[in-house]
mmCIF file of C-alpha atoms in Angstrom:
data_model
loop_
_atom_site.group_PDB
_atom_site.id
_atom_site.type_symbol
_atom_site.label_atom_id
_atom_site.label_comp_id
_atom_site.label_asym_id
_atom_site.label_seq_id
_atom_site.Cartn_x
_atom_site.Cartn_y
_atom_site.Cartn_z
ATOM 1 C CA UNK A 1 47.890 70.585 -183.930
ATOM 2 C CA UNK A 2 49.728 73.810 -183.057
ATOM 3 C CA UNK A 3 48.085 76.958 -184.359
ATOM 4 C CA UNK A 4 48.963 80.563 -184.432
ATOM 5 C CA UNK A 5 47.204 83.291 -186.425
ATOM 6 C CA UNK A 6 49.973 83.645 -189.021
ATOM 7 C CA UNK A 7 50.120 79.926 -190.173
ATOM 8 C CA UNK A 8 47.458 77.266 -190.439
ATOM 9 C CA UNK A 9 47.587 73.421 -190.404
ATOM 10 C CA UNK A 10 44.973 71.004 -191.673
ATOM 11 C CA UNK A 11 44.633 67.498 -192.984
ATOM 12 C CA UNK A 12 43.052 66.859 -196.232
ATOM 13 C CA UNK A 13 41.414 63.409 -196.343
ATOM 14 C CA UNK A 14 42.034 60.975 -199.108
ATOM 15 C CA UNK A 15 42.324 57.450 -200.111
ATOM 16 C CA UNK A 16 44.786 55.440 -198.076
ATOM 17 C CA UNK A 17 45.752 58.403 -195.834
ATOM 18 C CA UNK A 18 45.644 62.133 -195.568
ATOM 19 C CA UNK A 19 47.662 65.060 -196.900
ATOM 20 C CA UNK A 20 49.188 67.499 -194.335
ATOM 21 C CA UNK A 21 48.627 71.086 -195.573
ATOM 22 C CA UNK A 22 50.520 74.060 -194.317
ATOM 23 C CA UNK A 23 49.140 77.575 -195.164
ATOM 24 C CA UNK A 24 51.134 80.702 -194.522
ATOM 25 C CA UNK A 25 48.422 83.357 -193.591
ATOM 26 C CA UNK A 26 50.455 86.506 -192.960
ATOM 27 C CA UNK A 27 50.008 88.374 -196.147
ATOM 28 C CA UNK A 28 50.325 91.878 -194.733
ATOM 29 C CA UNK A 29 53.871 91.044 -193.940
ATOM 30 C CA UNK A 30 54.366 89.098 -197.230
ATOM 31 C CA UNK A 31 54.276 85.988 -195.051
ATOM 32 C CA UNK A 32 57.651 86.857 -193.411
ATOM 33 C CA UNK A 33 58.362 84.012 -190.904
ATOM 34 C CA UNK A 34 58.438 84.868 -187.232
ATOM 35 C CA UNK A 35 60.005 82.632 -184.827
ATOM 36 C CA UNK A 36 56.584 81.411 -183.642
ATOM 37 C CA UNK A 37 55.758 80.506 -187.291
ATOM 38 C CA UNK A 38 59.032 78.653 -187.577
ATOM 39 C CA UNK A 39 58.513 76.695 -184.242
ATOM 40 C CA UNK A 40 54.894 75.844 -185.244
ATOM 41 C CA UNK A 41 55.713 74.518 -188.654
ATOM 42 C CA UNK A 42 58.806 72.580 -187.164
ATOM 43 C CA UNK A 43 56.623 71.028 -184.483
ATOM 44 C CA UNK A 44 53.809 70.103 -187.024
ATOM 45 C CA UNK A 45 56.293 68.602 -189.478
ATOM 46 C CA UNK A 46 57.713 66.557 -186.766
ATOM 47 C CA UNK A 47 54.187 65.242 -185.710
ATOM 48 C CA UNK A 48 53.311 64.498 -189.312
ATOM 49 C CA UNK A 49 56.440 62.686 -190.045
ATOM 50 C CA UNK A 50 55.643 60.272 -187.219
ATOM 51 C CA UNK A 51 52.014 59.930 -188.113
ATOM 52 C CA UNK A 52 51.202 56.791 -190.311
ATOM 53 C CA UNK A 53 48.078 58.286 -191.707
ATOM 54 C CA UNK A 54 49.839 61.321 -193.201
ATOM 55 C CA UNK A 55 51.382 60.451 -196.580
ATOM 56 C CA UNK A 56 52.824 63.709 -197.815
ATOM 57 C CA UNK A 57 52.997 67.464 -196.851
ATOM 58 C CA UNK A 58 52.057 70.457 -198.902
ATOM 59 C CA UNK A 59 53.088 74.102 -198.048
ATOM 60 C CA UNK A 60 51.514 76.982 -199.592
ATOM 61 C CA UNK A 61 50.593 80.696 -198.876
ATOM 62 C CA UNK A 62 47.093 82.173 -198.911
ATOM 63 C CA UNK A 63 46.310 84.250 -201.882
ATOM 64 C CA UNK A 64 48.490 87.425 -202.072
ATOM 65 C CA UNK A 65 51.669 88.849 -203.480
ATOM 66 C CA UNK A 66 53.941 86.412 -201.752
ATOM 67 C CA UNK A 67 54.708 82.813 -200.984
ATOM 68 C CA UNK A 68 57.238 83.996 -198.333
ATOM 69 C CA UNK A 69 59.452 87.011 -198.503
ATOM 70 C CA UNK A 70 61.835 85.695 -195.896
ATOM 71 C CA UNK A 71 62.437 85.676 -192.123
ATOM 72 C CA UNK A 72 61.041 88.629 -190.102
ATOM 73 C CA UNK A 73 64.248 90.372 -189.968
ATOM 74 C CA UNK A 74 62.724 93.642 -188.778
ATOM 75 C CA UNK A 75 61.915 91.870 -185.532
ATOM 76 C CA UNK A 76 65.635 90.958 -185.203
ATOM 77 C CA UNK A 77 66.447 94.619 -185.574
ATOM 78 C CA UNK A 78 64.265 95.447 -182.659
ATOM 79 C CA UNK A 79 65.827 92.640 -180.633
ATOM 80 C CA UNK A 80 69.294 93.918 -181.454
ATOM 81 C CA UNK A 81 68.273 97.555 -180.248
ATOM 82 C CA UNK A 82 66.980 95.868 -176.991
ATOM 83 C CA UNK A 83 70.293 94.126 -176.508
ATOM 84 C CA UNK A 84 68.626 90.653 -176.535
ATOM 85 C CA UNK A 85 71.421 88.658 -178.330
ATOM 86 C CA UNK A 86 70.252 85.257 -177.156
ATOM 87 C CA UNK A 87 67.010 85.838 -179.026
ATOM 88 C CA UNK A 88 68.779 86.623 -182.177
ATOM 89 C CA UNK A 89 70.655 83.330 -182.078
ATOM 90 C CA UNK A 90 67.438 81.414 -181.052
ATOM 91 C CA UNK A 91 65.588 82.765 -184.165
ATOM 92 C CA UNK A 92 68.308 81.359 -186.484
ATOM 93 C CA UNK A 93 68.687 78.088 -184.569
ATOM 94 C CA UNK A 94 64.895 77.513 -185.018
ATOM 95 C CA UNK A 95 65.056 78.590 -188.809
ATOM 96 C CA UNK A 96 68.019 76.413 -189.537
ATOM 97 C CA UNK A 97 66.470 73.418 -187.650
ATOM 98 C CA UNK A 98 63.440 73.792 -189.830
ATOM 99 C CA UNK A 99 65.720 73.898 -193.046
ATOM 100 C CA UNK A 100 67.372 70.640 -191.922
ATOM 101 C CA UNK A 101 64.086 69.063 -191.269
ATOM 102 C CA UNK A 102 62.818 69.749 -194.699
ATOM 103 C CA UNK A 103 65.896 68.706 -196.567
ATOM 104 C CA UNK A 104 65.871 65.220 -194.636
ATOM 105 C CA UNK A 105 61.963 64.890 -194.579
ATOM 106 C CA UNK A 106 61.149 61.249 -195.034
ATOM 107 C CA UNK A 107 57.759 61.777 -196.747
ATOM 108 C CA UNK A 108 57.099 63.779 -199.878
ATOM 109 C CA UNK A 109 57.143 67.485 -199.198
ATOM 110 C CA UNK A 110 55.567 69.664 -201.939
ATOM 111 C CA UNK A 111 56.279 73.436 -202.151
ATOM 112 C CA UNK A 112 53.747 75.708 -204.041
ATOM 113 C CA UNK A 113 55.952 78.711 -204.826
ATOM 114 C CA UNK A 114 53.572 81.495 -205.991
ATOM 115 C CA UNK A 115 54.873 85.109 -205.824
ATOM 116 C CA UNK A 116 57.713 86.596 -203.789
ATOM 117 C CA UNK A 117 60.001 83.663 -202.586
ATOM 118 C CA UNK A 118 63.140 85.090 -200.962
ATOM 119 C CA UNK A 119 65.465 84.459 -198.023
ATOM 120 C CA UNK A 120 63.680 82.148 -195.398
ATOM 121 C CA UNK A 121 60.979 81.486 -198.003
ATOM 122 C CA UNK A 122 63.634 79.830 -200.143
ATOM 123 C CA UNK A 123 64.590 77.778 -197.207
ATOM 124 C CA UNK A 124 61.024 76.798 -196.764
ATOM 125 C CA UNK A 125 60.630 75.589 -200.361
ATOM 126 C CA UNK A 126 63.742 74.987 -202.287
ATOM 127 C CA UNK A 127 64.814 71.946 -200.305
ATOM 128 C CA UNK A 128 61.454 70.258 -200.940
ATOM 129 C CA UNK A 129 61.112 66.940 -202.769
ATOM 130 C CA UNK A 130 58.780 68.526 -205.328
ATOM 131 C CA UNK A 131 59.053 72.297 -206.182
ATOM 132 C CA UNK A 132 56.248 73.884 -208.135
ATOM 133 C CA UNK A 133 56.588 77.499 -209.446
ATOM 134 C CA UNK A 134 53.911 79.703 -210.951
ATOM 135 C CA UNK A 135 54.119 82.496 -213.491
ATOM 136 C CA UNK A 136 54.200 84.955 -210.618
ATOM 137 C CA UNK A 137 57.279 83.401 -208.831
ATOM 138 C CA UNK A 138 59.945 86.005 -208.029
ATOM 139 C CA UNK A 139 62.839 84.046 -206.419
ATOM 140 C CA UNK A 140 65.979 85.720 -204.868
ATOM 141 C CA UNK A 141 68.557 85.526 -202.077
ATOM 142 C CA UNK A 142 69.318 89.205 -201.785
ATOM 143 C CA UNK A 143 71.149 89.030 -198.570
ATOM 144 C CA UNK A 144 74.378 90.762 -199.650
ATOM 145 C CA UNK A 145 72.275 93.880 -200.271
ATOM 146 C CA UNK A 146 71.424 93.881 -196.441
ATOM 147 C CA UNK A 147 74.847 93.081 -195.176
ATOM 148 C CA UNK A 148 74.274 89.340 -194.757
ATOM 149 C CA UNK A 149 74.936 86.274 -196.884
ATOM 150 C CA UNK A 150 72.716 83.608 -198.587
ATOM 151 C CA UNK A 151 71.847 81.209 -195.734
ATOM 152 C CA UNK A 152 69.092 78.508 -195.085
ATOM 153 C CA UNK A 153 71.085 75.964 -197.014
ATOM 154 C CA UNK A 154 71.794 78.300 -199.940
ATOM 155 C CA UNK A 155 75.532 77.992 -199.581
ATOM 156 C CA UNK A 156 75.273 74.259 -200.204
ATOM 157 C CA UNK A 157 72.663 74.485 -203.033
ATOM 158 C CA UNK A 158 74.174 77.437 -204.823
ATOM 159 C CA UNK A 159 77.755 76.088 -204.712
ATOM 160 C CA UNK A 160 76.515 73.123 -206.640
ATOM 161 C CA UNK A 161 74.608 74.879 -209.539
ATOM 162 C CA UNK A 162 76.186 74.490 -212.901
ATOM 163 C CA UNK A 163 78.283 77.135 -214.725
ATOM 164 C CA UNK A 164 78.776 79.341 -211.545
ATOM 165 C CA UNK A 165 75.052 80.281 -211.690
ATOM 166 C CA UNK A 166 74.794 79.895 -207.826
ATOM 167 C CA UNK A 167 77.789 82.391 -207.298
ATOM 168 C CA UNK A 168 75.996 84.761 -209.531
ATOM 169 C CA UNK A 169 72.794 84.361 -207.610
ATOM 170 C CA UNK A 170 74.385 84.410 -204.102
ATOM 171 C CA UNK A 171 76.559 87.518 -204.739
ATOM 172 C CA UNK A 172 74.389 89.688 -206.712
ATOM 173 C CA UNK A 173 71.031 88.767 -205.161
ATOM 174 C CA UNK A 174 69.412 88.942 -208.621
ATOM 175 C CA UNK A 175 65.753 88.159 -208.901
ATOM 176 C CA UNK A 176 64.630 85.119 -210.919
ATOM 177 C CA UNK A 177 61.574 84.220 -212.951
ATOM 178 C CA UNK A 178 60.123 80.852 -212.917
ATOM 179 C CA UNK A 179 61.691 80.289 -216.196
ATOM 180 C CA UNK A 180 65.160 81.102 -214.793
ATOM 181 C CA UNK A 181 64.484 78.848 -211.731
ATOM 182 C CA UNK A 182 63.552 75.915 -213.908
ATOM 183 C CA UNK A 183 66.669 76.390 -216.116
ATOM 184 C CA UNK A 184 68.759 76.311 -212.921
ATOM 185 C CA UNK A 185 66.923 73.436 -211.458
ATOM 186 C CA UNK A 186 65.588 75.500 -208.591
ATOM 187 C CA UNK A 187 61.977 74.458 -209.355
ATOM 188 C CA UNK A 188 60.802 71.146 -210.783
ATOM 189 C CA UNK A 189 57.483 72.053 -212.347
ATOM 190 C CA UNK A 190 55.534 75.098 -213.749
ATOM 191 C CA UNK A 191 51.875 75.379 -213.383
ATOM 192 C CA UNK A 192 49.128 77.931 -212.764
ATOM 193 C CA UNK A 193 48.297 78.875 -209.166
ATOM 194 C CA UNK A 194 44.437 78.725 -209.956
ATOM 195 C CA UNK A 195 44.967 74.916 -210.059
ATOM 196 C CA UNK A 196 46.535 74.515 -206.767
ATOM 197 C CA UNK A 197 43.379 73.374 -204.973
ATOM 198 C CA UNK A 198 42.661 70.764 -207.654
ATOM 199 C CA UNK A 199 46.213 69.570 -207.309
ATOM 200 C CA UNK A 200 45.914 69.331 -203.520
ATOM 201 C CA UNK A 201 42.782 67.166 -203.625
ATOM 202 C CA UNK A 202 44.252 65.019 -206.448
ATOM 203 C CA UNK A 203 47.260 64.304 -204.262
ATOM 204 C CA UNK A 204 45.059 63.451 -201.315
ATOM 205 C CA UNK A 205 43.126 61.144 -203.375
ATOM 206 C CA UNK A 206 46.014 59.195 -204.791
ATOM 207 C CA UNK A 207 47.216 55.992 -203.267
ATOM 208 C CA UNK A 208 50.932 56.297 -202.839
ATOM 209 C CA UNK A 209 51.770 52.716 -201.923
ATOM 210 C CA UNK A 210 55.489 52.404 -201.263
ATOM 211 C CA UNK A 211 56.539 54.872 -203.979
ATOM 212 C CA UNK A 212 55.418 58.218 -202.517
ATOM 213 C CA UNK A 213 57.783 60.541 -204.501
ATOM 214 C CA UNK A 214 57.132 58.783 -207.723
ATOM 215 C CA UNK A 215 53.389 58.935 -207.147
ATOM 216 C CA UNK A 216 53.366 62.653 -206.326
ATOM 217 C CA UNK A 217 55.523 63.347 -209.527
ATOM 218 C CA UNK A 218 52.887 61.488 -211.497
ATOM 219 C CA UNK A 219 49.992 63.455 -210.115
ATOM 220 C CA UNK A 220 51.773 66.777 -210.654
ATOM 221 C CA UNK A 221 52.674 65.932 -214.264
ATOM 222 C CA UNK A 222 49.040 66.095 -215.281
ATOM 223 C CA UNK A 223 48.822 69.692 -214.206
ATOM 224 C CA UNK A 224 52.030 71.086 -215.526
ATOM 225 C CA UNK A 225 52.688 73.646 -218.339
ATOM 226 C CA UNK A 226 55.629 73.939 -220.762
ATOM 227 C CA UNK A 227 58.318 76.119 -219.012
ATOM 228 C CA UNK A 228 59.018 79.495 -220.641
ATOM 229 C CA UNK A 229 62.485 80.235 -222.103
ATOM 230 C CA UNK A 230 64.901 81.868 -219.687
ATOM 231 C CA UNK A 231 66.604 85.103 -220.903
ATOM 232 C CA UNK A 232 69.276 84.668 -218.251
ATOM 233 C CA UNK A 233 70.792 81.697 -220.077
ATOM 234 C CA UNK A 234 72.208 83.963 -222.843
ATOM 235 C CA UNK A 235 74.688 85.214 -220.194
ATOM 236 C CA UNK A 236 75.873 81.922 -218.835
ATOM 237 C CA UNK A 237 79.127 81.986 -220.689
ATOM 238 C CA UNK A 238 80.090 85.428 -219.088
ATOM 239 C CA UNK A 239 78.717 84.237 -215.691
ATOM 240 C CA UNK A 240 80.756 81.126 -215.691
ATOM 241 C CA UNK A 241 83.951 82.781 -216.827
ATOM 242 C CA UNK A 242 83.708 85.953 -214.404
ATOM 243 C CA UNK A 243 82.619 84.028 -211.389
ATOM 244 C CA UNK A 244 85.333 81.383 -211.768
ATOM 245 C CA UNK A 245 87.750 84.165 -210.602
ATOM 246 C CA UNK A 246 88.941 83.589 -207.032
ATOM 247 C CA UNK A 247 88.488 86.994 -205.436
ATOM 248 C CA UNK A 248 85.569 89.469 -205.516
ATOM 249 C CA UNK A 249 87.774 92.157 -206.924
ATOM 250 C CA UNK A 250 88.801 90.023 -209.902
ATOM 251 C CA UNK A 251 85.214 89.063 -210.440
ATOM 252 C CA UNK A 252 84.222 92.565 -210.722
ATOM 253 C CA UNK A 253 87.093 93.520 -212.961
ATOM 254 C CA UNK A 254 86.289 90.516 -215.211
ATOM 255 C CA UNK A 255 82.752 91.842 -215.778
ATOM 256 C CA UNK A 256 84.027 95.382 -216.210
ATOM 257 C CA UNK A 257 86.314 94.476 -218.957
ATOM 258 C CA UNK A 258 83.482 93.061 -221.138
ATOM 259 C CA UNK A 259 81.687 95.246 -223.519
ATOM 260 C CA UNK A 260 78.178 93.803 -223.019
ATOM 261 C CA UNK A 261 75.998 96.282 -221.151
ATOM 262 C CA UNK A 262 74.682 93.426 -218.995
ATOM 263 C CA UNK A 263 78.141 92.686 -217.713
ATOM 264 C CA UNK A 264 78.799 96.432 -216.970
ATOM 265 C CA UNK A 265 75.498 96.469 -215.165
ATOM 266 C CA UNK A 266 76.458 93.274 -213.204
ATOM 267 C CA UNK A 267 79.773 94.835 -212.132
ATOM 268 C CA UNK A 268 77.931 98.085 -210.937
ATOM 269 C CA UNK A 269 75.330 95.884 -208.860
ATOM 270 C CA UNK A 270 78.241 94.088 -207.113
ATOM 271 C CA UNK A 271 79.751 97.395 -206.168
ATOM 272 C CA UNK A 272 76.537 98.276 -204.238
ATOM 273 C CA UNK A 273 76.579 95.450 -201.943
ATOM 274 C CA UNK A 274 78.229 95.092 -198.505
ATOM 275 C CA UNK A 275 82.014 94.505 -199.094
ATOM 276 C CA UNK A 276 82.193 92.184 -196.142
ATOM 277 C CA UNK A 277 79.105 90.231 -197.234
ATOM 278 C CA UNK A 278 80.606 89.737 -200.676
ATOM 279 C CA UNK A 279 83.893 88.461 -199.534
ATOM 280 C CA UNK A 280 82.382 86.117 -196.862
ATOM 281 C CA UNK A 281 79.772 84.835 -199.291
ATOM 282 C CA UNK A 282 82.390 84.078 -201.921
ATOM 283 C CA UNK A 283 84.403 82.095 -199.522
ATOM 284 C CA UNK A 284 81.335 80.419 -198.024
ATOM 285 C CA UNK A 285 80.249 79.112 -201.494
ATOM 286 C CA UNK A 286 83.956 78.001 -202.268
ATOM 287 C CA UNK A 287 84.109 75.923 -199.022
ATOM 288 C CA UNK A 288 80.445 74.662 -199.317
ATOM 289 C CA UNK A 289 81.397 72.772 -202.530
ATOM 290 C CA UNK A 290 83.338 70.385 -200.371
ATOM 291 C CA UNK A 291 80.709 69.970 -197.536
ATOM 292 C CA UNK A 292 77.570 67.775 -197.189
ATOM 293 C CA UNK A 293 74.297 69.371 -196.407
ATOM 294 C CA UNK A 294 74.576 69.137 -192.559
ATOM 295 C CA UNK A 295 78.172 70.314 -192.530
ATOM 296 C CA UNK A 296 77.112 73.253 -194.637
ATOM 297 C CA UNK A 297 74.337 74.125 -192.257
ATOM 298 C CA UNK A 298 76.807 74.033 -189.264
ATOM 299 C CA UNK A 299 79.041 76.319 -191.170
ATOM 300 C CA UNK A 300 76.000 78.680 -191.912
ATOM 301 C CA UNK A 301 75.150 78.840 -188.226
ATOM 302 C CA UNK A 302 78.780 79.905 -187.436
ATOM 303 C CA UNK A 303 78.702 82.545 -190.070
ATOM 304 C CA UNK A 304 75.411 83.850 -188.861
ATOM 305 C CA UNK A 305 76.681 84.146 -185.348
ATOM 306 C CA UNK A 306 79.562 86.336 -186.634
ATOM 307 C CA UNK A 307 77.190 88.495 -188.687
ATOM 308 C CA UNK A 308 75.108 89.116 -185.593
ATOM 309 C CA UNK A 309 78.163 90.500 -183.792
ATOM 310 C CA UNK A 310 79.046 92.694 -186.793
ATOM 311 C CA UNK A 311 77.766 96.106 -188.195
ATOM 312 C CA UNK A 312 76.576 95.551 -191.773
ATOM 313 C CA UNK A 313 73.586 93.254 -191.322
ATOM 314 C CA UNK A 314 71.744 95.650 -188.921
ATOM 315 C CA UNK A 315 72.734 98.633 -190.982
ATOM 316 C CA UNK A 316 71.294 96.864 -193.999
ATOM 317 C CA UNK A 317 67.939 96.182 -192.224
ATOM 318 C CA UNK A 318 67.910 99.749 -191.155
ATOM 319 C CA UNK A 319 68.439 101.150 -194.507
ATOM 320 C CA UNK A 320 66.029 98.854 -196.318
ATOM 321 C CA UNK A 321 63.286 98.111 -193.817
ATOM 322 C CA UNK A 322 63.453 100.758 -190.913
ATOM 323 C CA UNK A 323 64.412 104.125 -192.318
ATOM 324 C CA UNK A 324 63.920 102.879 -195.855
ATOM 325 C CA UNK A 325 66.432 105.458 -197.225
ATOM 326 C CA UNK A 326 68.145 102.578 -199.136
ATOM 327 C CA UNK A 327 71.579 104.175 -198.376
ATOM 328 C CA UNK A 328 73.462 101.697 -196.115
ATOM 329 C CA UNK A 329 76.781 102.831 -194.782
ATOM 330 C CA UNK A 330 78.881 99.692 -194.913
ATOM 331 C CA UNK A 331 81.885 99.103 -192.549
ATOM 332 C CA UNK A 332 84.269 98.562 -194.136
ATOM 333 C CA UNK A 333 82.860 100.696 -197.061
ATOM 334 C CA UNK A 334 85.273 99.490 -199.669
ATOM 335 C CA UNK A 335 86.408 95.881 -200.814
ATOM 336 C CA UNK A 336 90.172 96.776 -200.411
ATOM 337 C CA UNK A 337 89.494 97.576 -196.743
ATOM 338 C CA UNK A 338 88.144 94.132 -196.062
ATOM 339 C CA UNK A 339 91.248 92.028 -195.009
ATOM 340 C CA UNK A 340 91.802 88.379 -195.180
ATOM 341 C CA UNK A 341 92.131 88.233 -191.380
ATOM 342 C CA UNK A 342 88.650 89.816 -190.970
ATOM 343 C CA UNK A 343 87.107 87.322 -193.367
ATOM 344 C CA UNK A 344 88.861 84.436 -191.632
ATOM 345 C CA UNK A 345 87.158 85.137 -188.451
ATOM 346 C CA UNK A 346 83.853 84.071 -189.871
ATOM 347 C CA UNK A 347 85.277 80.535 -190.597
ATOM 348 C CA UNK A 348 86.887 79.728 -187.390
ATOM 349 C CA UNK A 349 85.340 76.496 -185.930
#
């Protein structure tokens, strides 16, 4: 098995086969995914998919604040400063390759989402066949706040959420609780993290026969708790109406016209995001509605390549993770300055 210090792989023996167990062990960096981690996970998943004795795979994090806070974008900033552009594209090629592998995985793939789950951590979990969230789950795709867009298959996923919820998540980068995630079908089950070890051994000791996914679901059901109520659902009418507008300017104006303080706050949040990111994200979601998963991933790689050539992504990383002044200087700085021609460049095949 491949091994690096930030991720571990083991096989849990059970009846009629073993369980492949991936454990993220980089808590000091909130389990942010380095390129070596991505490559190791990709390689191990490939080997386990071919291995007849492996009946399912579980991905979890060692105890800490996060499941996975995303990709190691600070390292990307350093590569940018060094002028190593091929290394930048290699990182995303590896990450998106892993996203595709998880989405198409032929065996049950169970994600144990406990704590911060953002960016690349979403890609590692939300495409799983079985997604389990805990009461500590904090889920978000906050990329428009760092001059990027919701990637790792999020354009495909978010474009298909009901009532324009995915547009709300993708453009605002809002943080969701496990109750919110369950309401939006972003997690399938709710349980306590303390029972994860018991669940893992129960899965290993279960005979799957030819109905692996159904057998996994049956085991998980014996551990789940009732899902709490989502407060976000009270705003779904406003979300659907406002995010049905076809431009970012009209979306913000629609929220601004409403008297509800939550709507006013949403409009204010949108105004803090990268104007270029907002307009590209909106179009990416609109186009992804008509793409299959692999087509959406191809489109995301093209988008990412354009963002790597631009200004806002690295300015966002600087403001949030390097200088930590949280004062990004977007270029263009205003929505009206982002032209249709500029946006179109991100979508040229």
